[in-house]
PDB file of C-alpha atoms in Angstrom:
ATOM      1  CA  MET A   1     109.096 108.173  97.450  1.00 47.00           C
ATOM      2  CA  TRP A   2     108.435 104.618  98.518  1.00 49.00           C
ATOM      3  CA  SER A   3     108.170 101.555  96.326  1.00 51.00           C
ATOM      4  CA  PHE A   4     107.137  97.960  96.783  1.00 53.00           C
ATOM      5  CA  LEU A   5     107.910  94.675  95.090  1.00 59.00           C
ATOM      6  CA  VAL A   6     105.300  91.982  94.740  1.00 56.00           C
ATOM      7  CA  ALA A   7     106.115  88.300  94.901  1.00 55.00           C
ATOM      8  CA  GLY A   8     103.220  85.899  94.416  1.00 47.00           C
ATOM      9  CA  LEU A   9     102.867  82.184  95.024  1.00 42.00           C
ATOM     10  CA  PHE A  10      99.598  80.311  94.862  1.00 42.00           C
ATOM     11  CA  ALA A  11      99.269  77.091  96.849  1.00 42.00           C
ATOM     12  CA  VAL A  12      97.131  74.751  94.781  1.00 40.00           C
ATOM     13  CA  PHE A  13      96.012  71.340  95.963  1.00 36.00           C
ATOM     14  CA  ILE A  14      93.718  68.711  94.479  1.00 29.00           C
ATOM     15  CA  LEU A  15      92.302  66.391  97.136  1.00 29.00           C
ATOM     16  CA  GLY A  16      95.333  66.910  99.295  1.00 31.00           C
ATOM     17  CA  CYS A  17      97.988  66.539  96.581  1.00 31.00           C
ATOM     18  CA  GLY A  18     100.305  69.518  96.075  1.00 35.00           C
ATOM     19  CA  GLY A  19     100.423  71.016  92.579  1.00 37.00           C
ATOM     20  CA  ASN A  20     103.627  72.162  90.915  1.00 36.00           C
ATOM     21  CA  ALA A  21     104.168  75.745  92.078  1.00 35.00           C
ATOM     22  CA  PRO A  22     106.323  78.197  90.118  1.00 32.00           C
ATOM     23  CA  PRO A  23     109.830  79.023  91.341  1.00 31.00           C
ATOM     24  CA  PRO A  24     109.630  81.481  94.242  1.00 31.00           C
ATOM     25  CA  ALA A  25     110.376  85.132  93.577  1.00 28.00           C
ATOM     26  CA  ARG A  26     112.411  87.265  95.932  1.00 34.00           C
ATOM     27  CA  GLU A  27     111.484  86.445  99.525  1.00 37.00           C
ATOM     28  CA  ALA A  28     108.403  84.531  98.412  1.00 43.00           C
ATOM     29  CA  PRO A  29     107.586  81.311 100.286  1.00 40.00           C
ATOM     30  CA  LYS A  30     109.133  78.155  98.863  1.00 39.00           C
ATOM     31  CA  PRO A  31     106.756  75.640  97.232  1.00 37.00           C
ATOM     32  CA  ALA A  32     108.078  72.875  99.502  1.00 33.00           C
ATOM     33  CA  ALA A  33     106.885  74.740 102.597  1.00 32.00           C
ATOM     34  CA  ALA A  34     103.276  74.818 101.426  1.00 37.00           C
ATOM     35  CA  ALA A  35     103.390  71.147 100.502  1.00 34.00           C
ATOM     36  CA  THR A  36     104.844  70.270 103.920  1.00 33.00           C
ATOM     37  CA  ASP A  37     102.052  72.064 105.762  1.00 42.00           C
ATOM     38  CA  GLU A  38      99.488  70.166 103.733  1.00 40.00           C
ATOM     39  CA  ALA A  39     101.205  66.829 104.264  1.00 37.00           C
ATOM     40  CA  GLN A  40     101.014  67.299 108.034  1.00 41.00           C
ATOM     41  CA  ALA A  41      97.254  67.875 107.972  1.00 44.00           C
ATOM     42  CA  THR A  42      94.778  65.112 108.791  1.00 46.00           C
ATOM     43  CA  PRO A  43      93.218  63.155 105.890  1.00 46.00           C
ATOM     44  CA  ALA A  44      89.886  64.888 106.555  1.00 46.00           C
ATOM     45  CA  ALA A  45      91.481  68.324 106.425  1.00 49.00           C
ATOM     46  CA  ARG A  46      93.409  67.480 103.252  1.00 46.00           C
ATOM     47  CA  SER A  47      90.224  66.360 101.481  1.00 53.00           C
ATOM     48  CA  GLU A  48      88.739  69.840 102.032  1.00 86.00           C
ATOM     49  CA  ILE A  49      91.460  71.484  99.929  1.00 90.00           C
ATOM     50  CA  GLY A  50      90.713  71.833  96.238  1.00 92.00           C
ATOM     51  CA  GLY A  51      92.374  73.433  93.240  1.00 94.00           C
ATOM     52  CA  LEU A  52      92.660  77.011  91.977  1.00 95.00           C
ATOM     53  CA  ASN A  53      93.428  78.405  88.560  1.00 95.00           C
ATOM     54  CA  GLU A  54      96.721  80.209  89.154  1.00 95.00           C
ATOM     55  CA  ASP A  55      96.235  82.716  86.331  1.00 96.00           C
ATOM     56  CA  ALA A  56      92.810  83.664  87.668  1.00 97.00           C
ATOM     57  CA  VAL A  57      94.204  84.110  91.178  1.00 97.00           C
ATOM     58  CA  ALA A  58      97.052  86.238  89.814  1.00 96.00           C
ATOM     59  CA  ARG A  59      94.521  88.501  88.106  1.00 97.00           C
ATOM     60  CA  ALA A  60      92.529  88.762  91.334  1.00 97.00           C
ATOM     61  CA  PHE A  61      95.637  89.899  93.206  1.00 97.00           C
ATOM     62  CA  GLU A  62      96.424  92.378  90.432  1.00 97.00           C
ATOM     63  CA  ARG A  63      93.001  93.946  90.948  1.00 96.00           C
ATOM     64  CA  MET A  64      94.136  94.691  94.496  1.00 97.00           C
ATOM     65  CA  ASN A  65      97.169  96.723  93.413  1.00 96.00           C
ATOM     66  CA  ASP A  66      95.570 100.150  93.824  1.00 97.00           C
ATOM     67  CA  ASP A  67      94.237  99.192  97.250  1.00 97.00           C
ATOM     68  CA  VAL A  68      97.657  97.883  98.262  1.00 97.00           C
ATOM     69  CA  GLN A  69      99.382 101.105  97.232  1.00 96.00           C
ATOM     70  CA  ASN A  70      96.784 103.149  99.094  1.00 97.00           C
ATOM     71  CA  CYS A  71      97.290 101.056 102.243  1.00 97.00           C
ATOM     72  CA  PHE A  72     101.039 101.609 102.207  1.00 96.00           C
ATOM     73  CA  ALA A  73     100.684 105.308 101.372  1.00 96.00           C
ATOM     74  CA  LYS A  74      98.287 105.786 104.279  1.00 97.00           C
ATOM     75  CA  GLY A  75     100.669 103.935 106.584  1.00 96.00           C
ATOM     76  CA  THR A  76     103.544 106.287 105.792  1.00 95.00           C
ATOM     77  CA  THR A  77     101.490 109.244 107.019  1.00 94.00           C
ATOM     78  CA  LYS A  78     101.709 107.705 110.500  1.00 93.00           C
ATOM     79  CA  VAL A  79     105.153 106.072 110.304  1.00 95.00           C
ATOM     80  CA  SER A  80     107.467 107.978 107.979  1.00 92.00           C
ATOM     81  CA  SER A  81     109.946 105.080 107.838  1.00 94.00           C
ATOM     82  CA  LEU A  82     107.323 102.403 107.156  1.00 97.00           C
ATOM     83  CA  GLY A  83     108.755  99.447 105.279  1.00 97.00           C
ATOM     84  CA  GLY A  84     109.317  95.722 105.442  1.00 97.00           C
ATOM     85  CA  HIS A  85     108.050  92.381 104.213  1.00 98.00           C
ATOM     86  CA  VAL A  86     104.564  90.906 104.467  1.00 98.00           C
ATOM     87  CA  LYS A  87     103.072  87.644 103.266  1.00 98.00           C
ATOM     88  CA  MET A  88      99.314  87.332 103.082  1.00 98.00           C
ATOM     89  CA  LYS A  89      97.750  83.888 103.318  1.00 98.00           C
ATOM     90  CA  LEU A  90      94.156  83.275 102.181  1.00 98.00           C
ATOM     91  CA  ARG A  91      91.642  80.451 102.212  1.00 98.00           C
ATOM     92  CA  ILE A  92      88.950  80.787  99.539  1.00 98.00           C
ATOM     93  CA  ASP A  93      85.627  78.974  99.856  1.00 96.00           C
ATOM     94  CA  GLN A  94      83.663  77.451  96.980  1.00 94.00           C
ATOM     95  CA  LYS A  95      81.631  80.646  96.540  1.00 95.00           C
ATOM     96  CA  GLY A  96      84.733  82.744  95.940  1.00 96.00           C
ATOM     97  CA  ALA A  97      84.722  84.434  99.350  1.00 97.00           C
ATOM     98  CA  LEU A  98      87.453  84.274 101.977  1.00 97.00           C
ATOM     99  CA  LYS A  99      87.051  81.894 104.901  1.00 97.00           C
ATOM    100  CA  TRP A 100      90.050  83.511 106.525  1.00 98.00           C
ATOM    101  CA  ALA A 101      92.993  85.772 105.820  1.00 98.00           C
ATOM    102  CA  TYR A 102      96.049  86.617 107.888  1.00 98.00           C
ATOM    103  CA  MET A 103      99.646  87.800 107.613  1.00 98.00           C
ATOM    104  CA  SER A 104     101.744  84.668 108.002  1.00 97.00           C
ATOM    105  CA  GLU A 105     104.867  86.838 107.769  1.00 98.00           C
ATOM    106  CA  SER A 106     105.297  90.522 108.529  1.00 98.00           C
ATOM    107  CA  THR A 107     108.107  92.880 109.435  1.00 98.00           C
ATOM    108  CA  LEU A 108     106.031  95.921 108.529  1.00 98.00           C
ATOM    109  CA  GLY A 109     105.409  97.085 112.081  1.00 98.00           C
ATOM    110  CA  ASP A 110     101.981  98.648 111.571  1.00 99.00           C
ATOM    111  CA  ARG A 111      98.792  96.770 112.347  1.00 98.00           C
ATOM    112  CA  ASP A 112      96.605  99.374 110.632  1.00 98.00           C
ATOM    113  CA  THR A 113      98.407  98.810 107.339  1.00 98.00           C
ATOM    114  CA  GLU A 114      98.308  95.034 107.787  1.00 98.00           C
ATOM    115  CA  LYS A 115      94.545  95.186 108.446  1.00 98.00           C
ATOM    116  CA  CYS A 116      94.079  97.494 105.462  1.00 98.00           C
ATOM    117  CA  LEU A 117      95.690  94.888 103.212  1.00 98.00           C
ATOM    118  CA  LEU A 118      93.624  92.053 104.697  1.00 98.00           C
ATOM    119  CA  ASP A 119      90.406  94.068 104.380  1.00 98.00           C
ATOM    120  CA  ALA A 120      91.234  94.761 100.731  1.00 98.00           C
ATOM    121  CA  ALA A 121      91.543  91.014 100.137  1.00 98.00           C
ATOM    122  CA  ARG A 122      88.288  90.273 101.970  1.00 97.00           C
ATOM    123  CA  ALA A 123      86.435  92.824  99.836  1.00 97.00           C
ATOM    124  CA  LYS A 124      87.372  91.107  96.563  1.00 95.00           C
ATOM    125  CA  SER A 125      85.704  88.241  94.734  1.00 95.00           C
ATOM    126  CA  TRP A 126      88.066  85.327  94.168  1.00 98.00           C
ATOM    127  CA  PRO A 127      88.132  82.537  91.572  1.00 97.00           C
ATOM    128  CA  LEU A 128      86.018  79.524  92.435  1.00 97.00           C
ATOM    129  CA  PRO A 129      88.129  76.568  93.583  1.00 97.00           C
ATOM    130  CA  ILE A 130      87.412  73.043  92.369  1.00 94.00           C
ATOM    131  CA  GLY A 131      87.037  70.082  94.709  1.00 94.00           C
ATOM    132  CA  GLY A 132      87.257  72.031  97.958  1.00 95.00           C
ATOM    133  CA  ASP A 133      88.567  75.307  99.330  1.00 97.00           C
ATOM    134  CA  GLY A 134      91.510  77.021  97.671  1.00 97.00           C
ATOM    135  CA  LEU A 135      94.691  78.361  99.277  1.00 97.00           C
ATOM    136  CA  ALA A 136      96.602  81.386  98.003  1.00 98.00           C
ATOM    137  CA  GLU A 137      99.540  83.474  99.195  1.00 97.00           C
ATOM    138  CA  ARG A 138     101.149  86.725  98.121  1.00 97.00           C
ATOM    139  CA  SER A 139     104.157  88.646  99.393  1.00 97.00           C
ATOM    140  CA  TYR A 140     104.884  92.373  99.319  1.00 97.00           C
ATOM    141  CA  ASP A 141     108.259  93.968 100.025  1.00 96.00           C
ATOM    142  CA  VAL A 142     108.200  97.669 100.835  1.00 94.00           C
ATOM    143  CA  ASP A 143     111.227  99.969 100.758  1.00 94.00           C
ATOM    144  CA  PRO A 144     110.987 102.593 103.532  1.00 93.00           C
ATOM    145  CA  PRO A 145     110.919 106.228 102.363  1.00 90.00           C
ATOM    146  CA  SER A 146     113.622 107.067 104.906  1.00 88.00           C
ATOM    147  CA  PRO A 147     116.148 104.934 106.828  1.00 89.00           C
ATOM    148  CA  VAL A 148     115.267 103.649 110.279  1.00 93.00           C
ATOM    149  CA  LYS A 149     117.533 102.506 113.099  1.00 95.00           C
ATOM    150  CA  GLU A 150     117.355  98.734 113.553  1.00 97.00           C
ATOM    151  CA  LEU A 151     117.268  97.761 117.238  1.00 98.00           C
ATOM    152  CA  ASP A 152     118.683  94.607 118.834  1.00 98.00           C
ATOM    153  CA  ALA A 153     116.027  92.689 120.780  1.00 97.00           C
ATOM    154  CA  LYS A 154     118.716  91.341 123.143  1.00 97.00           C
ATOM    155  CA  LYS A 155     119.032  94.829 124.621  1.00 97.00           C
ATOM    156  CA  PHE A 156     115.358  94.879 125.572  1.00 98.00           C
ATOM    157  CA  LYS A 157     115.021  91.499 127.303  1.00 97.00           C
ATOM    158  CA  VAL A 158     113.190  92.860 130.351  1.00 98.00           C
ATOM    159  CA  ALA A 159     110.551  94.630 128.278  1.00 98.00           C
ATOM    160  CA  VAL A 160     110.133  91.667 125.935  1.00 98.00           C
ATOM    161  CA  SER A 161     109.666  89.332 128.928  1.00 98.00           C
ATOM    162  CA  LEU A 162     106.989  91.673 130.263  1.00 98.00           C
ATOM    163  CA  VAL A 163     105.234  91.647 126.899  1.00 98.00           C
ATOM    164  CA  GLN A 164     105.441  87.840 126.830  1.00 96.00           C
ATOM    165  CA  LYS A 165     103.776  87.632 130.246  1.00 95.00           C
ATOM    166  CA  GLU A 166     101.081  90.248 129.686  1.00 96.00           C
ATOM    167  CA  THR A 167     100.026  89.111 126.210  1.00 95.00           C
ATOM    168  CA  ALA A 168      99.521  85.540 127.448  1.00 92.00           C
ATOM    169  CA  LYS A 169      96.023  86.569 128.528  1.00 90.00           C
ATOM    170  CA  CYS A 170      95.162  87.152 124.857  1.00 91.00           C
ATOM    171  CA  ARG A 171      96.059  83.634 123.757  1.00 83.00           C
ATOM    172  CA  LYS A 172      93.429  81.033 123.028  1.00 77.00           C
ATOM    173  CA  ARG A 173      93.250  77.410 121.993  1.00 70.00           C
ATOM    174  CA  GLY A 174      95.205  76.793 118.821  1.00 66.00           C
ATOM    175  CA  THR A 175      97.810  79.496 119.427  1.00 72.00           C
ATOM    176  CA  TRP A 176      99.749  78.154 122.412  1.00 69.00           C
ATOM    177  CA  GLY A 177     103.228  76.859 121.682  1.00 69.00           C
ATOM    178  CA  THR A 178     103.367  78.803 118.438  1.00 86.00           C
ATOM    179  CA  VAL A 179     105.324  81.902 117.457  1.00 94.00           C
ATOM    180  CA  PHE A 180     103.939  85.399 116.977  1.00 96.00           C
ATOM    181  CA  ARG A 181     106.399  87.729 115.240  1.00 98.00           C
ATOM    182  CA  VAL A 182     106.208  91.266 116.623  1.00 99.00           C
ATOM    183  CA  THR A 183     107.619  94.340 114.883  1.00 99.00           C
ATOM    184  CA  ALA A 184     107.417  97.759 116.524  1.00 99.00           C
ATOM    185  CA  TYR A 185     108.566 101.287 115.774  1.00 98.00           C
ATOM    186  CA  LEU A 186     109.770 102.951 118.976  1.00 98.00           C
ATOM    187  CA  ARG A 187     110.066 106.659 119.659  1.00 96.00           C
ATOM    188  CA  TYR A 188     112.968 108.222 121.588  1.00 94.00           C
ATOM    189  CA  ASP A 189     111.710 107.107 125.026  1.00 96.00           C
ATOM    190  CA  GLY A 190     111.004 103.519 123.952  1.00 97.00           C
ATOM    191  CA  LEU A 191     107.225 103.825 123.707  1.00 98.00           C
ATOM    192  CA  PRO A 192     105.796 102.158 120.585  1.00 98.00           C
ATOM    193  CA  VAL A 193     104.528 104.472 117.871  1.00 97.00           C
ATOM    194  CA  SER A 194     103.221 101.577 115.826  1.00 98.00           C
ATOM    195  CA  VAL A 195     103.123  97.782 116.195  1.00 99.00           C
ATOM    196  CA  GLY A 196     102.450  94.918 113.815  1.00 99.00           C
ATOM    197  CA  VAL A 197     102.167  91.176 114.474  1.00 98.00           C
ATOM    198  CA  ALA A 198     102.381  88.122 112.238  1.00 98.00           C
ATOM    199  CA  PRO A 199     100.344  85.320 113.872  1.00 96.00           C
ATOM    200  CA  PRO A 200     101.272  81.635 113.476  1.00 94.00           C
ATOM    201  CA  ASN A 201      97.956  80.645 111.881  1.00 93.00           C
ATOM    202  CA  GLU A 202      94.450  81.879 111.081  1.00 94.00           C
ATOM    203  CA  LYS A 203      93.354  81.375 114.704  1.00 92.00           C
ATOM    204  CA  GLY A 204      96.074  83.752 115.835  1.00 93.00           C
ATOM    205  CA  GLU A 205      94.611  86.558 113.733  1.00 94.00           C
ATOM    206  CA  ASP A 206      91.732  86.803 116.222  1.00 93.00           C
ATOM    207  CA  VAL A 207      94.055  87.663 119.129  1.00 94.00           C
ATOM    208  CA  VAL A 208      96.470  90.069 117.413  1.00 96.00           C
ATOM    209  CA  ASP A 209      94.548  93.246 118.283  1.00 96.00           C
ATOM    210  CA  CYS A 210      94.414  92.237 121.947  1.00 96.00           C
ATOM    211  CA  MET A 211      98.178  91.680 121.965  1.00 97.00           C
ATOM    212  CA  ILE A 212      98.965  94.966 120.237  1.00 98.00           C
ATOM    213  CA  LYS A 213      96.816  96.925 122.681  1.00 97.00           C
ATOM    214  CA  ILE A 214      99.029  95.597 125.493  1.00 98.00           C
ATOM    215  CA  ILE A 215     102.334  96.028 123.641  1.00 98.00           C
ATOM    216  CA  LYS A 216     101.620  99.700 122.939  1.00 98.00           C
ATOM    217  CA  LYS A 217     101.528 100.404 126.687  1.00 97.00           C
ATOM    218  CA  VAL A 218     105.024  99.012 127.331  1.00 98.00           C
ATOM    219  CA  LYS A 219     108.055 101.314 127.449  1.00 97.00           C
ATOM    220  CA  PHE A 220     110.988  99.387 126.045  1.00 97.00           C
ATOM    221  CA  GLY A 221     113.628 101.904 127.148  1.00 94.00           C
ATOM    222  CA  GLY A 222     115.276 104.963 125.648  1.00 93.00           C
ATOM    223  CA  ILE A 223     116.753 104.533 122.177  1.00 94.00           C
ATOM    224  CA  GLY A 224     118.109 108.001 121.358  1.00 91.00           C
ATOM    225  CA  ARG A 225     116.765 110.712 119.109  1.00 88.00           C
ATOM    226  CA  ARG A 226     116.000 108.641 116.033  1.00 90.00           C
ATOM    227  CA  MET A 227     112.996 106.373 115.684  1.00 94.00           C
ATOM    228  CA  GLY A 228     113.978 102.707 115.984  1.00 97.00           C
ATOM    229  CA  LYS A 229     112.538  99.462 114.657  1.00 98.00           C
ATOM    230  CA  LEU A 230     112.446  96.422 116.919  1.00 99.00           C
ATOM    231  CA  GLY A 231     111.528  92.846 116.048  1.00 98.00           C
ATOM    232  CA  PHE A 232     111.081  89.882 118.407  1.00 98.00           C
ATOM    233  CA  ASP A 233     109.187  86.606 118.783  1.00 97.00           C
ATOM    234  CA  LEU A 234     106.531  85.734 121.347  1.00 95.00           C
ATOM    235  CA  ARG A 235     105.893  82.073 122.128  1.00 88.00           C
TER     236      ARG A 235
END
């Protein structure tokens, strides 16, 4: 049986001023990080960010729980050792719909499951923000049903360099010079069974599928009989 732990944090801003966020739960993003991102934005961008009722957002995420469990359960039918950490970041417009959604953090290693979670969020109605768009985040930590062999990226430098070169064609304005976190499950011969990517921002979400299509064609090298899990960064 697999289980997951939910850690939620809602980034709330009124005209660019960070609200007091609750103490972070296990592996949840720290309140200071959200405030720092907002402080670095331009005055015009900051003025577009409004406030959200945290209790209402928490209830909206709770309504996703069944969908979340179904996404993870479906993922384990493809990858028996599926597990890891994901953090979903959302921007909610003044009609309660999502302007964008992406996984700002993920070590899950399965794009289908990541997309399932994002689609579940897009299908929901969200609380109406006040004074601009609202920002919200939620983390999920999934225990794998069975242990998986963790692989050292340093042993696959040649393959990772090839991936870096080939996926460059997928990049677009707004994603250069930023970090994409790749997690892949490799079979015995080093060919990816499943791949997931955490983009650096909402613009990166648009190029993830292109990158994964390329990564899945790369043989990273033999790893032995057991399935292995490999994580590395692309810049």
